[in-house]
XYZ file of C-alpha atoms in Angstrom:
529
model
C 1.235 -6.997 -7.397
C -0.130 -8.332 -10.624
C 0.610 -11.741 -12.072
C -1.063 -14.144 -14.463
C -4.400 -15.203 -13.020
C -3.881 -18.902 -13.616
C -0.772 -19.192 -11.420
C -0.977 -21.727 -8.619
C 1.341 -21.052 -5.704
C 2.980 -23.497 -3.324
C 5.261 -22.964 -0.349
C 7.590 -25.207 1.609
C 6.062 -24.050 4.880
C 2.922 -24.314 6.978
C 0.227 -21.927 5.843
C -0.811 -19.303 8.328
C 2.503 -18.974 10.145
C 5.831 -17.605 9.004
C 8.512 -20.253 8.705
C 11.349 -17.757 9.008
C 13.333 -18.307 12.236
C 13.193 -15.052 14.171
C 16.703 -14.139 15.267
C 16.220 -10.794 16.932
C 19.243 -8.527 17.116
C 20.971 -10.200 14.178
C 21.561 -8.028 11.087
C 19.956 -9.312 7.913
C 22.188 -10.317 5.051
C 22.722 -7.940 2.147
C 22.847 -10.434 -0.728
C 23.714 -8.085 -3.589
C 24.875 -4.609 -4.467
C 22.546 -3.134 -7.068
C 23.434 -0.465 -9.600
C 20.691 1.807 -10.877
C 20.899 2.843 -14.496
C 22.212 6.264 -15.306
C 19.088 8.420 -15.286
C 17.332 9.868 -18.294
C 16.054 13.427 -17.956
C 12.597 13.640 -19.542
C 9.346 15.604 -19.516
C 6.893 12.717 -20.026
C 3.942 13.056 -22.401
C 1.752 10.680 -24.390
C -0.273 7.521 -24.097
C 1.872 4.714 -25.467
C 0.457 1.318 -24.514
C 2.172 -2.077 -24.393
C 0.278 -5.340 -24.637
C -2.262 -5.688 -21.827
C -2.394 -8.596 -19.386
C -6.122 -8.931 -18.825
C -7.677 -9.792 -15.459
C -4.557 -10.042 -13.360
C -4.455 -11.373 -9.832
C -2.053 -11.029 -6.904
C 0.708 -13.326 -5.785
C -0.051 -14.201 -2.146
C 2.717 -15.243 0.234
C 0.741 -18.318 1.282
C -0.258 -21.009 -1.254
C -3.130 -19.900 -3.466
C -5.082 -23.089 -2.797
C -4.620 -22.646 0.954
C -5.623 -18.993 0.716
C -8.867 -19.966 -1.042
C -9.579 -22.496 1.711
C -8.964 -19.871 4.420
C -11.206 -17.377 2.617
C -14.003 -19.940 2.401
C -13.541 -20.902 6.031
C -13.661 -17.260 7.132
C -16.883 -16.676 5.192
C -18.609 -19.466 7.121
C -17.628 -18.290 10.599
C -20.481 -16.963 12.706
C -20.711 -13.211 12.755
C -18.725 -11.514 15.502
C -20.250 -8.494 17.154
C -18.404 -5.367 16.140
C -17.061 -3.111 18.885
C -19.859 -0.571 18.472
C -22.466 -3.287 19.043
C -20.944 -4.847 22.140
C -21.041 -3.538 25.652
C -17.349 -4.107 26.275
C -14.910 -1.651 24.679
C -17.799 -0.164 22.751
C -17.129 2.739 20.430
C -19.631 5.501 20.029
C -19.889 6.709 16.465
C -17.416 9.520 16.119
C -18.187 12.730 14.356
C -15.497 12.162 11.705
C -13.230 14.936 10.538
C -15.674 16.413 8.056
C -15.407 15.846 4.350
C -14.107 18.924 2.573
C -15.165 17.804 -0.864
C -13.905 15.323 -3.416
C -13.261 15.072 -7.126
C -13.043 12.413 -9.780
C -9.758 10.602 -10.251
C -8.416 8.421 -13.042
C -10.503 5.654 -14.605
C -9.991 2.744 -17.002
C -12.915 1.558 -19.127
C -11.327 -1.707 -20.218
C -9.337 -4.642 -19.252
C -6.685 -3.649 -16.711
C -7.667 -4.509 -13.161
C -7.310 -3.987 -10.290
C -6.370 -0.295 -10.539
C -3.730 -0.299 -7.741
C -4.900 3.235 -6.959
C -2.319 5.356 -5.162
C -1.653 9.078 -4.713
C 0.043 11.873 -2.793
C -0.544 15.561 -2.132
C 1.904 18.498 -2.226
C 1.541 22.213 -1.694
C -0.247 22.742 -4.995
C -0.890 19.381 -6.631
C -2.313 15.917 -6.160
C -0.617 13.166 -8.174
C -2.450 9.891 -8.735
C -1.030 6.709 -10.263
C -2.989 3.652 -11.393
C -2.604 0.610 -13.580
C -3.849 1.253 -17.106
C -4.702 4.942 -16.713
C -1.136 5.904 -15.723
C -0.104 9.154 -14.027
C -2.552 11.985 -13.389
C -1.588 15.436 -12.091
C -4.401 17.489 -10.529
C -4.807 20.973 -9.174
C -5.519 19.969 -5.584
C -7.801 22.957 -4.944
C -10.331 22.592 -7.744
C -9.680 19.001 -8.865
C -8.888 19.917 -12.479
C -6.775 17.358 -14.348
C -3.654 19.133 -15.590
C -1.791 16.202 -17.139
C -2.330 12.500 -17.822
C 0.432 10.219 -19.137
C 0.370 6.445 -19.545
C 2.908 4.474 -17.503
C 4.506 3.269 -20.739
C 5.038 6.852 -21.931
C 6.044 8.115 -18.508
C 8.844 5.568 -18.110
C 9.599 5.251 -21.831
C 9.098 1.483 -21.926
C 6.682 -0.642 -23.979
C 8.215 -4.132 -24.051
C 5.856 -5.344 -21.296
C 2.998 -3.901 -19.289
C 3.993 -1.755 -16.300
C 2.042 -2.197 -13.061
C 2.078 -1.762 -9.246
C 2.604 2.036 -9.341
C 3.218 4.007 -6.144
C 3.867 7.702 -5.560
C 5.129 9.743 -2.599
C 5.821 13.444 -2.119
C 8.881 14.209 -0.011
C 7.861 17.475 1.609
C 11.276 18.224 3.137
C 13.137 17.839 -0.156
C 10.193 18.978 -2.329
C 10.474 16.043 -4.684
C 8.040 13.485 -6.111
C 8.995 9.816 -6.410
C 7.048 7.328 -8.553
C 7.844 3.619 -8.666
C 6.525 0.685 -10.724
C 7.695 -2.520 -12.359
C 6.992 -4.426 -15.579
C 6.152 -8.009 -16.307
C 9.129 -10.185 -17.161
C 10.650 -9.897 -20.613
C 12.049 -13.407 -20.165
C 13.115 -15.608 -17.250
C 16.186 -13.440 -16.577
C 14.932 -9.902 -17.248
C 12.317 -7.872 -15.359
C 12.496 -4.085 -15.267
C 11.835 -1.975 -12.159
C 11.392 1.790 -12.547
C 11.857 4.910 -10.425
C 11.066 8.472 -11.410
C 12.140 11.523 -9.405
C 10.917 15.032 -10.183
C 13.586 17.677 -10.586
C 11.510 20.151 -8.559
C 8.278 20.342 -6.588
C 6.395 20.756 -9.880
C 5.157 17.364 -11.172
C 4.330 18.990 -14.531
C 8.038 19.528 -15.168
C 11.001 17.241 -15.829
C 11.844 13.933 -14.178
C 14.857 11.668 -13.778
C 13.977 8.107 -14.874
C 15.981 5.221 -13.360
C 15.696 1.475 -13.871
C 17.245 -1.772 -12.649
C 16.771 -5.505 -13.052
C 16.309 -7.295 -9.680
C 19.141 -9.774 -9.044
C 18.492 -13.488 -9.198
C 20.243 -16.739 -9.875
C 20.497 -17.036 -13.684
C 17.688 -19.063 -15.198
C 15.462 -19.128 -12.117
C 12.827 -16.766 -13.503
C 12.363 -14.958 -10.181
C 9.428 -12.533 -10.155
C 9.551 -9.219 -8.263
C 6.077 -8.299 -6.946
C 4.069 -5.828 -4.820
C 6.826 -3.270 -4.137
C 6.021 -0.652 -1.515
C 7.491 2.835 -1.286
C 8.501 4.889 1.758
C 11.339 7.130 2.900
C 13.324 8.474 5.820
C 15.379 11.685 5.809
C 18.255 10.201 3.814
C 16.859 7.398 1.656
C 13.911 6.255 -0.418
C 12.936 2.871 1.097
C 11.540 -0.002 -0.966
C 10.237 -3.478 -0.084
C 9.058 -6.286 -2.402
C 8.027 -9.948 -2.481
C 10.011 -12.439 -4.594
C 8.565 -15.557 -6.246
C 10.222 -18.399 -8.145
C 8.616 -20.740 -10.694
C 8.187 -24.349 -9.568
C 6.313 -27.453 -10.619
C 3.054 -26.106 -9.183
C 3.555 -22.506 -10.262
C 5.245 -19.619 -8.472
C 6.612 -20.178 -4.946
C 7.196 -17.367 -2.468
C 10.915 -17.453 -1.651
C 11.094 -14.376 0.554
C 10.905 -10.604 0.719
C 13.530 -7.962 -0.014
C 14.224 -4.420 1.189
C 16.611 -1.650 0.210
C 17.201 2.069 0.437
C 18.385 4.459 -2.274
C 20.277 7.599 -1.253
C 18.210 10.733 -1.828
C 21.346 12.820 -2.353
C 22.013 10.789 -5.513
C 18.465 10.111 -6.710
C 17.227 13.659 -6.322
C 20.229 15.137 -8.127
C 20.208 12.806 -11.117
C 23.381 10.969 -10.190
C 24.344 7.347 -10.741
C 23.838 5.371 -7.519
C 23.910 1.880 -6.080
C 22.425 0.249 -2.978
C 22.512 -2.837 -0.760
C 19.774 -5.405 -1.428
C 18.640 -7.138 1.788
C 17.077 -10.577 2.160
C 14.221 -10.125 4.662
C 13.278 -13.823 4.529
C 9.864 -15.483 4.714
C 8.232 -12.699 6.669
C 5.350 -12.072 4.293
C 4.669 -8.666 2.755
C 6.803 -5.979 4.448
C 5.655 -2.352 4.714
C 8.261 0.439 4.775
C 7.662 3.651 6.732
C 7.266 7.271 5.800
C 9.399 8.823 8.533
C 8.042 12.226 9.517
C 10.945 13.348 11.722
C 14.742 13.080 11.850
C 14.868 9.646 13.454
C 18.120 7.879 12.557
C 16.229 4.569 12.345
C 13.403 3.503 10.057
C 11.111 0.638 11.134
C 9.596 -1.903 8.751
C 6.668 -4.158 9.688
C 5.035 -7.320 8.348
C 1.864 -9.278 9.155
C 1.525 -12.980 8.356
C -2.036 -14.394 8.560
C -2.710 -16.757 11.438
C 0.090 -15.310 13.535
C -0.048 -13.885 17.059
C 2.591 -11.251 16.381
C 3.824 -8.662 13.910
C 7.379 -8.814 12.568
C 9.400 -5.643 13.240
C 12.687 -4.665 11.585
C 14.973 -1.694 12.283
C 16.813 -0.136 9.350
C 19.727 2.227 9.934
C 21.699 4.115 7.312
C 19.825 2.751 4.314
C 21.264 4.151 1.108
C 24.756 4.118 2.616
C 27.472 1.540 2.108
C 27.222 0.462 5.759
C 23.414 0.461 6.037
C 21.850 -2.310 8.134
C 18.482 -3.955 8.781
C 18.191 -5.710 12.158
C 15.436 -8.050 13.373
C 13.617 -6.682 16.437
C 11.619 -8.642 19.032
C 8.250 -9.785 17.672
C 5.340 -7.483 18.487
C 2.679 -9.544 20.358
C -0.901 -9.002 19.125
C -4.155 -10.935 19.191
C -4.218 -13.634 16.509
C -5.407 -12.291 13.163
C -6.666 -14.319 10.221
C -7.304 -14.028 6.488
C -10.468 -11.946 5.950
C -13.417 -13.296 3.982
C -14.137 -11.593 0.694
C -16.673 -8.763 0.700
C -20.246 -9.481 -0.394
C -22.273 -7.216 -2.674
C -26.064 -6.787 -2.828
C -27.729 -8.459 -5.790
C -25.004 -10.930 -6.757
C -23.049 -13.911 -5.508
C -19.842 -12.345 -6.821
C -17.595 -11.073 -4.048
C -14.779 -8.497 -3.919
C -11.246 -9.622 -3.066
C -10.000 -8.387 0.331
C -6.452 -9.837 0.043
C -4.637 -11.829 2.701
C -4.220 -9.700 5.861
C -1.054 -8.029 4.548
C -0.149 -4.407 5.239
C -0.977 -2.881 1.850
C 0.592 0.557 2.263
C 3.489 2.359 3.912
C 3.428 3.096 7.660
C 3.623 6.482 9.335
C 6.610 6.770 11.699
C 6.788 9.647 14.208
C 9.200 9.423 17.152
C 9.075 5.901 18.548
C 5.603 5.208 17.133
C 4.764 3.256 13.958
C 1.201 3.349 12.560
C -0.336 0.968 10.014
C -3.543 -0.908 9.184
C -4.588 -4.180 7.546
C -7.793 -6.138 6.883
C -8.458 -9.135 9.124
C -11.304 -11.547 9.706
C -14.090 -10.140 11.850
C -16.058 -13.347 11.810
C -17.909 -13.644 8.514
C -16.971 -10.151 7.322
C -13.699 -8.301 6.575
C -12.642 -5.684 9.130
C -9.686 -3.223 9.052
C -7.550 -3.143 12.206
C -4.997 -0.434 12.970
C -1.981 -0.659 15.268
C 0.297 1.971 16.770
C 3.523 0.122 17.617
C 5.970 1.361 20.232
C 9.258 0.665 18.470
C 11.290 1.046 21.681
C 9.485 -1.838 23.373
C 8.138 -3.821 20.371
C 4.628 -3.631 21.831
C 1.178 -2.342 20.957
C 0.049 -0.838 24.275
C -3.560 -0.837 25.384
C -5.450 1.966 23.673
C -3.136 1.956 20.649
C -5.095 -0.366 18.364
C -8.650 -0.448 17.089
C -10.988 -1.155 14.190
C -12.374 0.911 11.308
C -15.823 0.241 9.845
C -18.901 1.946 8.515
C -21.588 0.227 10.586
C -22.800 -2.928 12.263
C -23.507 -4.858 9.046
C -20.910 -3.322 6.726
C -18.017 -5.207 5.119
C -14.914 -3.017 5.172
C -11.555 -3.491 3.442
C -8.763 -1.976 1.263
C -7.698 0.447 4.034
C -4.938 3.002 4.354
C -3.944 5.283 7.228
C -1.650 8.245 7.829
C -0.775 9.988 11.073
C 0.051 13.582 11.964
C 2.139 14.982 14.819
C -0.364 17.781 15.452
C -1.870 17.281 18.904
C 0.749 14.693 19.814
C 2.632 14.480 23.096
C 5.986 13.169 24.228
C 4.293 9.923 25.266
C 2.132 9.689 22.131
C 3.560 11.759 19.267
C 0.771 10.818 16.803
C -2.027 13.258 17.549
C -4.177 12.809 14.426
C -5.096 9.780 12.293
C -6.779 9.810 8.880
C -8.196 6.717 7.154
C -9.656 5.621 3.848
C -11.279 2.280 3.030
C -13.932 0.551 0.891
C -17.284 -0.484 2.349
C -20.152 -2.653 1.104
C -23.296 -3.844 2.894
C -25.274 -6.790 1.585
C -27.765 -7.292 4.410
C -28.302 -4.571 7.040
C -28.651 -1.309 5.144
C -27.701 -2.597 1.688
C -25.420 -0.542 -0.526
C -22.772 -1.155 -3.154
C -19.092 -0.243 -2.850
C -18.406 3.122 -1.220
C -15.242 5.206 -0.919
C -14.971 5.992 2.784
C -12.812 8.258 4.938
C -12.610 9.016 8.629
C -10.249 9.911 11.416
C -9.602 10.213 15.099
C -7.731 12.330 17.592
C -5.350 10.605 19.978
C -7.897 11.191 22.746
C -10.857 9.702 20.821
C -12.231 6.158 21.246
C -10.005 3.658 19.482
C -12.663 2.371 17.046
C -13.563 4.553 14.075
C -17.162 3.962 12.986
C -19.293 5.727 10.398
C -17.095 8.016 8.343
C -17.559 10.144 5.244
C -18.772 8.749 1.930
C -17.014 10.248 -1.101
C -18.568 7.989 -3.768
C -21.053 5.118 -3.986
C -21.685 2.647 -6.810
C -25.218 2.190 -8.111
C -24.783 -1.472 -9.043
C -22.588 -4.419 -8.142
C -19.169 -4.971 -9.730
C -18.949 -7.921 -12.137
C -16.321 -7.217 -14.814
C -15.192 -10.799 -15.437
C -16.338 -14.443 -15.428
C -14.607 -14.843 -12.044
C -16.686 -15.128 -8.894
C -14.033 -13.242 -6.870
C -13.466 -9.862 -8.486
C -10.180 -7.997 -8.086
C -10.476 -4.787 -6.080
C -8.075 -2.078 -5.000
C -4.897 -3.903 -3.992
C -4.100 -0.643 -2.214
C -5.227 2.912 -1.560
C -3.612 6.015 -0.072
C -3.857 8.714 2.598
C -1.424 11.643 2.716
C -1.230 14.644 5.020
C -1.634 18.050 3.374
C 1.766 19.797 3.719
C 0.424 23.343 3.355
C -1.774 25.487 5.580
C -4.744 27.751 4.962
C -6.125 30.532 7.110
C -8.571 28.053 8.660
C -6.542 24.831 8.590
C -3.001 24.573 10.007
C -0.586 21.996 8.598
C -1.242 18.491 9.898
C -5.014 18.874 10.267
C -6.094 17.987 6.720
C -5.540 14.878 4.616
C -6.197 13.774 1.059
C -7.384 10.247 0.293
C -7.691 8.271 -2.921
C -9.405 4.930 -3.390
C -10.988 2.796 -6.080
C -14.575 3.516 -6.974
C -16.858 1.694 -9.352
C -18.364 3.464 -12.357
C -20.676 0.657 -13.489
C -20.814 -3.144 -13.535
C -17.597 -3.520 -15.531
C -15.598 -0.286 -15.205
C -13.548 1.040 -12.321
C -12.690 4.613 -11.499
C -11.257 6.415 -8.488
C -12.209 9.219 -6.131
C -9.925 11.761 -4.477
C -11.262 13.250 -1.245
C -10.329 15.814 1.379
C -11.117 15.755 5.085
C -9.800 17.551 8.117
C -10.072 18.642 11.720
C -10.525 22.226 10.548
C -12.692 24.507 8.461
């Protein structure tokens, strides 16, 4: 979700509420049929580097000026008592699923930020992708780095910088999928990339695909912040689209599509339907953990009193559809303030209340998390949506935070069916997030993880600490420093003698090496030994 820092965004809509008319039950329009390139079969190596766009920032789906105003307004709101501090709906500190160790991930000593840290775990490996540092393949047991390839070398492209990488491991098909896109070559050309491993071994060969997102000729549309999920038949992608205007780039809507696994995973030429999702804000696809024929997509738009829910059926097929569902009523949520750091006035960017990562979908339940305003501090809030009723029932939402004075953001969550029931098929939840504390028990940025059972209190407080910075982060002349943009939690697909499948997760999140350099930390935690 990188773009030139100086861009000023404007929208023909009221900030804080989606302007898209919600026409539930009506299929969305597929505006184009897209053809992927014929794949190249490669075994990527090397560290080729294109020109670097220094100090990039995100493209928000509300005007940048308005977003800055909302951030400033949120920072001035009186502190709201967190659930653990209040008598009503209080949450005792959980004993989190214990940390089972962590190891150092990829790092970038210069220039490219934020890292857009993302990763996934398989039976033997952990694969991490970041801006700048590229693709890293680790032995998941001992944390040894087995291979590191730049994004330019991995995809075989150096015309522009590649960014926004994501990775998933499809444990039923035993394939890895990595996605990313490049900055525009000109106003009509922007490359989007997909890589699919030919086996479960990420050290082996990959099919490399590419396409150029469709647009009206000469408009200069920019494809941004793609997210990556899948169901049993298709790899599912969402993205935000922006168009240059007099005041900079304008958000013109979001897009979604599915690519047939049967083609992608076998190195065959394929095409797909490209859906206009409208002005919904950033849309998160699901990772569907069962054989549900439908995949549900969800979006949050700051200042709203609902979540937008979409049902996709048959994505990757010629007759695939996406249909608007009834809005999901929730308590109003607002843009979070940026996170403060001890010892400096510089703050860390907490984004704009969007869902930053893919959802977990099990049965009729959809799980995701975003950062909202908790008064004068950022606070992650998770929801478990009943997709049959388009509701978030009582006891199926809560908050995640380290402590009473912490500032918590850049979250991700994944759910497991272990311990689930027919009424609530998500029996385990695992989280990662970033935490700072400037006032109560001061500390710099920490990589956090935690979890809950379906029967636990809804609010997750405390958590494990996998890494902690020794100084504040100040890599640029900006007063708001880029951080994260996303993180990742994935469920371990293999068992050990002491830990059945579904009870352990791997997390990866940005960490800070020193005042100017970012790194990452990969951690394990589980409800098991």
